[in-house]
CSV table of C-alpha atoms and ligand atoms in Angstrom, one decimal:
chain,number,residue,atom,x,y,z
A,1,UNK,CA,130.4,-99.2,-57.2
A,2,UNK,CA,130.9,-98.3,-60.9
A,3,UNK,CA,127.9,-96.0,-61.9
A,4,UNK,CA,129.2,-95.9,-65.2
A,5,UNK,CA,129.0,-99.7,-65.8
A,6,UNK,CA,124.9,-99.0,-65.0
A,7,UNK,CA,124.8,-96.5,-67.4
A,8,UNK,CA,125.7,-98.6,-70.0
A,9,UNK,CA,123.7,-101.4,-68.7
A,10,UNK,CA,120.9,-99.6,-68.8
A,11,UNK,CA,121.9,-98.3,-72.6
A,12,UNK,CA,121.7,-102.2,-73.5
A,13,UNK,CA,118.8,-102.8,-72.6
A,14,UNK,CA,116.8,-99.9,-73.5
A,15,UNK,CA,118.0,-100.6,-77.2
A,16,UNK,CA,117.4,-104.3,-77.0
A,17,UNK,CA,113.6,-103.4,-76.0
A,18,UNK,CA,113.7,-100.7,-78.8
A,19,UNK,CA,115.0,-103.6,-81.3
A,20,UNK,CA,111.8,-105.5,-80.1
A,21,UNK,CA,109.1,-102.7,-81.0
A,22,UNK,CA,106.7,-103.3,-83.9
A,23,UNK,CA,103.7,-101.1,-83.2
A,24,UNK,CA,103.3,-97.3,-82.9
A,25,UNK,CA,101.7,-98.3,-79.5
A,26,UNK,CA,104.9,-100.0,-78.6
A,27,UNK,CA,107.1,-97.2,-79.0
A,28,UNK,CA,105.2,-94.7,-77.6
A,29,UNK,CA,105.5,-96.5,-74.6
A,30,UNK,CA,108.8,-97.7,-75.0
A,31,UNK,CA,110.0,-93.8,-75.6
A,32,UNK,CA,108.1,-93.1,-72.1
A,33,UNK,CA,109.4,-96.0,-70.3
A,34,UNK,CA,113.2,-94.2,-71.2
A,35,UNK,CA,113.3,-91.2,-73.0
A,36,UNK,CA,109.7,-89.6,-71.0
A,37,UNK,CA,109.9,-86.6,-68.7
A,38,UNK,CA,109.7,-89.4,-66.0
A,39,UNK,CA,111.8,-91.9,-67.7
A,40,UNK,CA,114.8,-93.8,-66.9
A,41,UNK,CA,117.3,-91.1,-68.6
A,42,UNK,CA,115.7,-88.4,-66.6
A,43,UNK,CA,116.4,-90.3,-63.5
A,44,UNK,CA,120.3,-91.4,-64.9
A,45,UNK,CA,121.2,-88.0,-65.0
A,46,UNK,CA,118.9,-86.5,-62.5
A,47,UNK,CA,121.1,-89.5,-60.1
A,48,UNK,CA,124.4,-87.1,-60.8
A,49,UNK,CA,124.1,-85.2,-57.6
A,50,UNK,CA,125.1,-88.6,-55.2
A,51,UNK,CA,127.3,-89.5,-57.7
A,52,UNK,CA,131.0,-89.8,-55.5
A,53,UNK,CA,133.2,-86.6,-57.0
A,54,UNK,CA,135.7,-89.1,-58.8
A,55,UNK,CA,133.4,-90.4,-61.1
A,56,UNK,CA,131.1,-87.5,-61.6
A,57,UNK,CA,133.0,-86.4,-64.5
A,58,UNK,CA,133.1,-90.2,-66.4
A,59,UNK,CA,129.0,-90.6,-65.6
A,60,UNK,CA,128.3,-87.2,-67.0
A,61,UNK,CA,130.3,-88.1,-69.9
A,62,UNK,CA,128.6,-91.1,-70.6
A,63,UNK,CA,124.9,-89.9,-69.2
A,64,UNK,CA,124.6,-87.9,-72.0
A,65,UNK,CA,125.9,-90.0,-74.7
A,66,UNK,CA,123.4,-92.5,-73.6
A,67,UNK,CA,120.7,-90.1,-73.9
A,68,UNK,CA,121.9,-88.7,-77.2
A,69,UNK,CA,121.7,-92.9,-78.5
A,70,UNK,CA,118.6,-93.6,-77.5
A,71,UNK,CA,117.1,-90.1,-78.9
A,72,UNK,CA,119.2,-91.0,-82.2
A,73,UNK,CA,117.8,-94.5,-82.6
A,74,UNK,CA,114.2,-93.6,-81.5
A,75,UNK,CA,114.1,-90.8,-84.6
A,76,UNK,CA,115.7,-93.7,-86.2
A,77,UNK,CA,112.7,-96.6,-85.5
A,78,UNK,CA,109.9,-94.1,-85.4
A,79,UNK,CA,109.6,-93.4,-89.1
A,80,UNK,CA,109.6,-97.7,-89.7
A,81,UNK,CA,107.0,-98.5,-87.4
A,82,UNK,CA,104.8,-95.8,-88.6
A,83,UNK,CA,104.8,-96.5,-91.9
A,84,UNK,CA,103.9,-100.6,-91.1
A,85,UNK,CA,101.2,-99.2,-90.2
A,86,UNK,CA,97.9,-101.6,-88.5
A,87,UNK,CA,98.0,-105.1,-90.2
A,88,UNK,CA,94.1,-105.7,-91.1
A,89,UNK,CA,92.4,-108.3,-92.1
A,90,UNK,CA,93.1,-110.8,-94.6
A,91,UNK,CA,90.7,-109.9,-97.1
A,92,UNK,CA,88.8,-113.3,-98.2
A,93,UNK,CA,88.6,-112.8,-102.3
A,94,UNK,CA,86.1,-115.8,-102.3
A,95,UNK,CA,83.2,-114.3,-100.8
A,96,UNK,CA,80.7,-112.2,-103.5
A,97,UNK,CA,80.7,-108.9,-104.7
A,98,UNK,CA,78.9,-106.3,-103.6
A,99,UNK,CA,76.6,-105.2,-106.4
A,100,UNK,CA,76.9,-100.9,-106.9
A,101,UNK,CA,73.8,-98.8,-106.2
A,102,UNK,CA,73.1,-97.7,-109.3
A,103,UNK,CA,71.4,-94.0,-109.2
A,104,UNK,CA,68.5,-93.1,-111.9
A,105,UNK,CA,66.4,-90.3,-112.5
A,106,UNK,CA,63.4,-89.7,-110.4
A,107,UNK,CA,59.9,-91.1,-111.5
A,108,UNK,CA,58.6,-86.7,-112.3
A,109,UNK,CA,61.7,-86.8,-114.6
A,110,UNK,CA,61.4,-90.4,-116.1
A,111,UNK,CA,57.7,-89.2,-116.9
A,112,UNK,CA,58.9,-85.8,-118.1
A,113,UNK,CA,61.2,-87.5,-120.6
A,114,UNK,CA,58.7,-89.9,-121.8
A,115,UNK,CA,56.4,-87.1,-122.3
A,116,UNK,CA,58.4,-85.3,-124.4
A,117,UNK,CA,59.4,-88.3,-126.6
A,118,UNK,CA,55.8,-88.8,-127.3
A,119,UNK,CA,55.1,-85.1,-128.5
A,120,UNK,CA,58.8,-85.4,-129.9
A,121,UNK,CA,57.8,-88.1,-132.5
A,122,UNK,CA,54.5,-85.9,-133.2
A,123,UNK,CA,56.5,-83.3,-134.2
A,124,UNK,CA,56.8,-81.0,-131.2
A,125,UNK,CA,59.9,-79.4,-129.8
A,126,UNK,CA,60.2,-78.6,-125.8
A,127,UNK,CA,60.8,-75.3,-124.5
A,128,UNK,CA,61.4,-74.4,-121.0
A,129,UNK,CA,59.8,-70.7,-119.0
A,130,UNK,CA,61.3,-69.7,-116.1
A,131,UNK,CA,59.5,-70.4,-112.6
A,132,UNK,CA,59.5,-67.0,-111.2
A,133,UNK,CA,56.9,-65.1,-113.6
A,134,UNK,CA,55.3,-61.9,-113.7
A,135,UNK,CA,51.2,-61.5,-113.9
A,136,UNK,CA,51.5,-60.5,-117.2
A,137,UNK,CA,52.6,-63.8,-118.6
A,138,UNK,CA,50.9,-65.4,-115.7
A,139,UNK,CA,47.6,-63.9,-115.8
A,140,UNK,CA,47.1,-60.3,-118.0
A,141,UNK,CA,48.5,-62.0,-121.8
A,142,UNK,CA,46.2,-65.4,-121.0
A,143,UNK,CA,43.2,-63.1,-121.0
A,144,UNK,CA,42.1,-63.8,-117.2
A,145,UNK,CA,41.1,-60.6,-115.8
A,146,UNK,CA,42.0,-58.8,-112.5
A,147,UNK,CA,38.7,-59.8,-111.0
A,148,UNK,CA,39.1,-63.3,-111.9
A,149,UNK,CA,39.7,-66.1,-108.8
A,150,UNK,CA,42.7,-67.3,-109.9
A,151,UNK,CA,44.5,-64.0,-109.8
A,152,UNK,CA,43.4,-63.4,-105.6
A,153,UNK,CA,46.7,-63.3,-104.0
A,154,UNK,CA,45.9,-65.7,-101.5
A,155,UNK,CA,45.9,-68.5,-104.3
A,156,UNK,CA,49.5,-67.7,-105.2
A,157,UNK,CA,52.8,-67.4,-104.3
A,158,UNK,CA,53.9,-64.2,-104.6
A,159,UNK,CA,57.4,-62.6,-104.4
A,160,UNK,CA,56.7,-58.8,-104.4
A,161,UNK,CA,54.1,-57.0,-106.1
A,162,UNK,CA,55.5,-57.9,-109.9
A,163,UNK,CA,57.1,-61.2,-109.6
A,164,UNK,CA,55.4,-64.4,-108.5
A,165,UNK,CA,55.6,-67.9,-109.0
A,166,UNK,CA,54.0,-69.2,-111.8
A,167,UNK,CA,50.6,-71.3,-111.2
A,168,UNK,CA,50.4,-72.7,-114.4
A,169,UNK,CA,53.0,-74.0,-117.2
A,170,UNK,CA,50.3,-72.2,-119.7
A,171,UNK,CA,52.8,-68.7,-119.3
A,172,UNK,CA,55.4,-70.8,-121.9
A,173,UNK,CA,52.5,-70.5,-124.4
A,174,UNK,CA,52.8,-66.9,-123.8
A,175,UNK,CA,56.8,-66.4,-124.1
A,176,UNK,CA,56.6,-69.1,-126.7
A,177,UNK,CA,54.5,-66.8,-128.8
A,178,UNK,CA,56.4,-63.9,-128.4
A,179,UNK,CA,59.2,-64.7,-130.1
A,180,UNK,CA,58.4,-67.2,-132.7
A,181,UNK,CA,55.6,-66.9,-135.0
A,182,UNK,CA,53.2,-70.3,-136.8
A,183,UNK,CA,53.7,-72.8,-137.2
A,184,UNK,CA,54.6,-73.3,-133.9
A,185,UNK,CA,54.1,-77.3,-132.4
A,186,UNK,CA,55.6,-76.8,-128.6
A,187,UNK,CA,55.5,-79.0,-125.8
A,188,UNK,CA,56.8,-77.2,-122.6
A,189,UNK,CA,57.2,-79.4,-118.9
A,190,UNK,CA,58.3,-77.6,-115.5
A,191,UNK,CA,57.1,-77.0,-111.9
A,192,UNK,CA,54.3,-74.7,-111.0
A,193,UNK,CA,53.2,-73.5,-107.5
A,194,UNK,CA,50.2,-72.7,-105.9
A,195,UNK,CA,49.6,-72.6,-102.0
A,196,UNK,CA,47.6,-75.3,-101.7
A,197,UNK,CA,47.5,-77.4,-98.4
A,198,UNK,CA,49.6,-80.6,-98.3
A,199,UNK,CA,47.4,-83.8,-98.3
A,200,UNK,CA,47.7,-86.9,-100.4
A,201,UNK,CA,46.4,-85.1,-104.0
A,202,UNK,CA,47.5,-82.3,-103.3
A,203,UNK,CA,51.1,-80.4,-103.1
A,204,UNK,CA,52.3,-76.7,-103.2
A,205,UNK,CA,54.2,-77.2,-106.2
A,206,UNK,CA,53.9,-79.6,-108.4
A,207,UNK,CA,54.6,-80.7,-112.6
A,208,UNK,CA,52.6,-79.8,-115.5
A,209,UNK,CA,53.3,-79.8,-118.7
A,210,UNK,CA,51.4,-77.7,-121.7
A,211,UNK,CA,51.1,-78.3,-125.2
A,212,UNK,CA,50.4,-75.4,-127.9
A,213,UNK,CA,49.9,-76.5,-131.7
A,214,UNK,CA,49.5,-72.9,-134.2
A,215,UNK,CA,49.1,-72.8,-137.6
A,216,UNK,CA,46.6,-72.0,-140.5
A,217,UNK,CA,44.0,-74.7,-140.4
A,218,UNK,CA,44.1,-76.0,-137.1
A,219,UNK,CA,40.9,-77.5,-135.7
A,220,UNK,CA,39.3,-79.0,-132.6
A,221,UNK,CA,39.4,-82.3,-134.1
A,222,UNK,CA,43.2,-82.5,-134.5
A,223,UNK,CA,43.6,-81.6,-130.9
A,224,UNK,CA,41.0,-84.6,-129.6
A,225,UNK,CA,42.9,-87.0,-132.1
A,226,UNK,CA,46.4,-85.6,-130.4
A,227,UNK,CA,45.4,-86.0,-127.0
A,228,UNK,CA,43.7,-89.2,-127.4
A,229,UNK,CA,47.0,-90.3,-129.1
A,230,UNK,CA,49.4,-88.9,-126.3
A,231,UNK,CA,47.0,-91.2,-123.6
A,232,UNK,CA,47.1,-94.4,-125.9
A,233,UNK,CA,50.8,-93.9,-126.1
A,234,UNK,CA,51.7,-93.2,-122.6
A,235,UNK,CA,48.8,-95.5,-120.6
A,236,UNK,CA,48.7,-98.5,-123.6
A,237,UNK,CA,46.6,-98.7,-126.5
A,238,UNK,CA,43.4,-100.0,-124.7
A,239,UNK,CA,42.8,-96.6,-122.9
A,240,UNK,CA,39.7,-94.7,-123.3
A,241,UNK,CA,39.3,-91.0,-123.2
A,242,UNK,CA,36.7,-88.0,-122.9
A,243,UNK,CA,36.2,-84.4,-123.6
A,244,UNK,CA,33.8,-82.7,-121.0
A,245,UNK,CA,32.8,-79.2,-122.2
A,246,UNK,CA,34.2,-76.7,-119.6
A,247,UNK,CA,35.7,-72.9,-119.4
A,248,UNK,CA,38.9,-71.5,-119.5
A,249,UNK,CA,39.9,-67.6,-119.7
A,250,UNK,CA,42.6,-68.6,-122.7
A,251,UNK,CA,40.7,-71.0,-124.7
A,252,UNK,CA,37.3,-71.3,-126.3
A,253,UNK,CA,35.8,-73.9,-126.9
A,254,UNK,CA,37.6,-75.0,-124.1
A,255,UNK,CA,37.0,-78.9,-122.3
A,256,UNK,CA,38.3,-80.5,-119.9
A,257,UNK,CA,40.2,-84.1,-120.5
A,258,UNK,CA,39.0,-87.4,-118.5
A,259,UNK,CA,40.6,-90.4,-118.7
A,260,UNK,CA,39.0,-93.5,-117.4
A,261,UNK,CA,41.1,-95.9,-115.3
A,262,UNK,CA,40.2,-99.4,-114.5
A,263,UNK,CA,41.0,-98.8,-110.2
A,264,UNK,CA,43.1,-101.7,-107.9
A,265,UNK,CA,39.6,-102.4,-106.7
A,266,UNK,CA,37.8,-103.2,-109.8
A,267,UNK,CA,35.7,-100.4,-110.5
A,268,UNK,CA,36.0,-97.7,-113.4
A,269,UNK,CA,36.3,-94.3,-112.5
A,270,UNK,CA,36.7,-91.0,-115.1
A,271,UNK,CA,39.7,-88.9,-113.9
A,272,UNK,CA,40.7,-85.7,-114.9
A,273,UNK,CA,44.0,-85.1,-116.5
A,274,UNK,CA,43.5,-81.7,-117.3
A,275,UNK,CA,42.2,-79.2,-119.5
A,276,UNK,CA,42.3,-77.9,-123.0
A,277,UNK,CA,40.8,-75.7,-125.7
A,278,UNK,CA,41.5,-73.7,-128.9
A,279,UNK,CA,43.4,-70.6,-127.9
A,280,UNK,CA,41.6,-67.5,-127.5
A,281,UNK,CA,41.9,-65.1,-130.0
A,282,UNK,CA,42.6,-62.0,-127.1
A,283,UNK,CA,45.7,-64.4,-126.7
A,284,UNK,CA,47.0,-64.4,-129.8
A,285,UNK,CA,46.2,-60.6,-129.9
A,286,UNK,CA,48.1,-60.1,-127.2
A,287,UNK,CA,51.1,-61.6,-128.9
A,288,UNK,CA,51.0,-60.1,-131.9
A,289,UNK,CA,49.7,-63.3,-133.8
A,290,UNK,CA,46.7,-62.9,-136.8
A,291,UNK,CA,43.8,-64.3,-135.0
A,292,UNK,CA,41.7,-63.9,-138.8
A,293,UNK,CA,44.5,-66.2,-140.4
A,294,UNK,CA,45.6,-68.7,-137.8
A,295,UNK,CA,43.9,-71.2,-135.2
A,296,UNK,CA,45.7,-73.2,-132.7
A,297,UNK,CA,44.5,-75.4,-130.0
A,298,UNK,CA,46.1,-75.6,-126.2
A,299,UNK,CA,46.6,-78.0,-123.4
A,300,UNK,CA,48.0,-78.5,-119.7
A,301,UNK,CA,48.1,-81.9,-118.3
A,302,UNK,CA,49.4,-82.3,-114.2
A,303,UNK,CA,52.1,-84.8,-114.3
A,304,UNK,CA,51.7,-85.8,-110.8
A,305,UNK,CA,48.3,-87.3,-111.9
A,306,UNK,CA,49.6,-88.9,-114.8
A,307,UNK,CA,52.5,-91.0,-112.4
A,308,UNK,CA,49.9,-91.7,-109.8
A,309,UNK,CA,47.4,-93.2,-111.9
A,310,UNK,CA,49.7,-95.1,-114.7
A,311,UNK,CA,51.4,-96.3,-111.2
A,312,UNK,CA,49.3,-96.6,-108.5
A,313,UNK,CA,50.5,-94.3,-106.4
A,314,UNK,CA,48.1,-93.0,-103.8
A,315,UNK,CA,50.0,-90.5,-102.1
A,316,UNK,CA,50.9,-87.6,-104.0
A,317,UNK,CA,54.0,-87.1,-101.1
A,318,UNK,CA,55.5,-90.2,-101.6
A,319,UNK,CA,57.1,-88.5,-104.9
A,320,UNK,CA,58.7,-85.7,-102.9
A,321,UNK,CA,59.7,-87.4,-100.2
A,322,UNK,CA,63.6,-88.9,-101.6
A,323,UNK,CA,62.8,-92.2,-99.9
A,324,UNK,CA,64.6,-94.4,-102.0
A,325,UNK,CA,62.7,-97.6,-101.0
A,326,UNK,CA,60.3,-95.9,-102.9
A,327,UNK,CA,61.9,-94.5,-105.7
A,328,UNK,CA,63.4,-97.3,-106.2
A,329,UNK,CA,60.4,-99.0,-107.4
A,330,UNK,CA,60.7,-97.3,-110.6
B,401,LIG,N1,46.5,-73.9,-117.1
B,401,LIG,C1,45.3,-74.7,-116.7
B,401,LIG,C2,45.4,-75.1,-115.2
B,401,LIG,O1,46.5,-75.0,-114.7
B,401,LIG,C3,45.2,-75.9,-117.6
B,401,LIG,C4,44.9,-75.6,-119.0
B,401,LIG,C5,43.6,-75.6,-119.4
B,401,LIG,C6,45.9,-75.4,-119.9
B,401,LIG,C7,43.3,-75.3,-120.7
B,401,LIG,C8,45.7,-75.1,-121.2
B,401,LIG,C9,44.3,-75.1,-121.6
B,401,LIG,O2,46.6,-74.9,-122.1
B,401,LIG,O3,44.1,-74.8,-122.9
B,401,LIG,O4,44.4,-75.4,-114.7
């Protein structure tokens, strides 16, 4: 018997099969079929033991050149079937494109930006207050007194005992004030909070966004004419809209603003937008403004009531709710 002659049989065909590999799969089971801990070479040289003294020395020999070949042309194919890598499918260039989702800002900041290009081509610029607040913008400066309802702590969100959430965008007529002195023409958009329980009108924070108009000479009558030109622009032309006397701790006169909507059912119903007034003169004295020289007139409208009506959207939640087979809509 000539052991050696096996040997290199067995060399033969282990590098024919390797010639014959394509896939990573292959190999890997090609290198266990000969080169594994179990494999064929193992065995070759494992075999030495019976091998008959006279040709121990010759088998050796060629045992572990025949390992060293195969390890030498497996490091050899790996790196070529690795990088063919899986053929996939052929792609069919015939079939239609699929169209991009195009993103686009949310209905609250769609509105917010219409808003403000009304009041922009009035002749207001937008300013901005920060959400966390302190009672004395919130509250002390707008003339509402300690006792007064809206200052119990269960109706806001307080952080600690100086810094709270603010309930109202009316706070930006305060820091608005502050530092700039009439005219002054400002609209001013943003959240506002107030822990109110979730149901379909209502939310714990939602949009408002407050208008202040200061100068010398500023009446009543230019605030009706600028609110009833703000609906016209923003609901159509054919809108109608009312002044209801009413109170507010900052303004007096104050009234509130109703806007009557035709509803999906047919009847016509007055809805409140918000309110409004001519600004108090403890406000402006508390900002350092001339009460005996200027007048100025206020507003703050909810923009959640805006969307909902101009949309038809019956749910106030549905706007927070990042569903885009909603959002989409608009
Ligand atoms: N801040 C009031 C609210 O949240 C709304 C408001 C009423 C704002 C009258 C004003 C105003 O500027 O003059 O209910």
């Amino acid at each position: 018997m000539d052991f050696v002659t096996d040997l290199e049989t067995l060399q033969t065909t282990a590098l024919e099969a390797l010639s014959a590999v394509a896939t990573p799969e292959a190999l890997e089971a090609w290198r266990i079929e000969y080169l594994g801990s179990k494999g064929k070479v193992k065995a070759a040289m494992a075999a030495i033991k019976d091998i008959p003294k006279e040709q121990k020395g010759a088998y050796g020999k060629t045992a572990n050149g025949m390992k060293q070949a195969l390890t030498a042309a497996f490091d050899e194919k790996k790196p070529t079937v690795a990088a063919a890598g899986p053929k996939g499918p052929i792609e069919d260039i015939t079939l239609p494109g699929r169209a991009p989702r195009v993103g686009r800002p949310h209905i609250i900041t769609q509105t917010i930006n219409e808003i403000t290009d009304i009041f922009g081509r009035m002749g207001f610029d937008v300013v901005y207050g920060p959400e966390v607040e302190d009672e004395q913008h919130n509250f002390i400066d707008l003339n509402i007194p300690e006792r007064h309802p809206a200052r119990d702590p269960l109706e806001n969100f307080y952080i600690d005992i100086k810094a709270m959430l603010r309930s109202q965008t009316s706070t930006v007529q305060i820091r608005t004030m502050e530092t700039s002195q009439p005219p002054i023409r400002v609209v001013a958009p943003g959240r506002v909070y107030r822990p109110d329980t979730v149901d379909a009108t209502h939310s714990f924070m939602f949009h408002q966004f407050e208008g202040l108009f200061v100068d010398e000479g500023v009446t009543m009558v230019n605030l009706r004419t600028c609110v009833d030109q703000f609906c016209k622009a923003y609901f159509g032309e054919e809108i109608v809209t009312r002044f209801r006397p009413s109170f507010f701790p900052f303004t007096e006169p104050s009234a509130e603003v109703d806007v009557l909507f035709h509803m999906p059912n047919g009847e016509t119903k007055w809805i409140e937008i918000g309110g409004c007034g001519m600004v108090d003169p403890n406000v402006f004295g508390a900002v350092n403004i001339d009460p005996e020289r200027y007048t100025g007139w206020a507003f703050g409208f909810g923009i959640e009531r805006l969307v909902m009506r101009k949309h038809n959207i019956p749910d106030i939640r549905t706007l927070y709710e990042s569903d885009v087979r909603f959002l989409h809509q608009f």
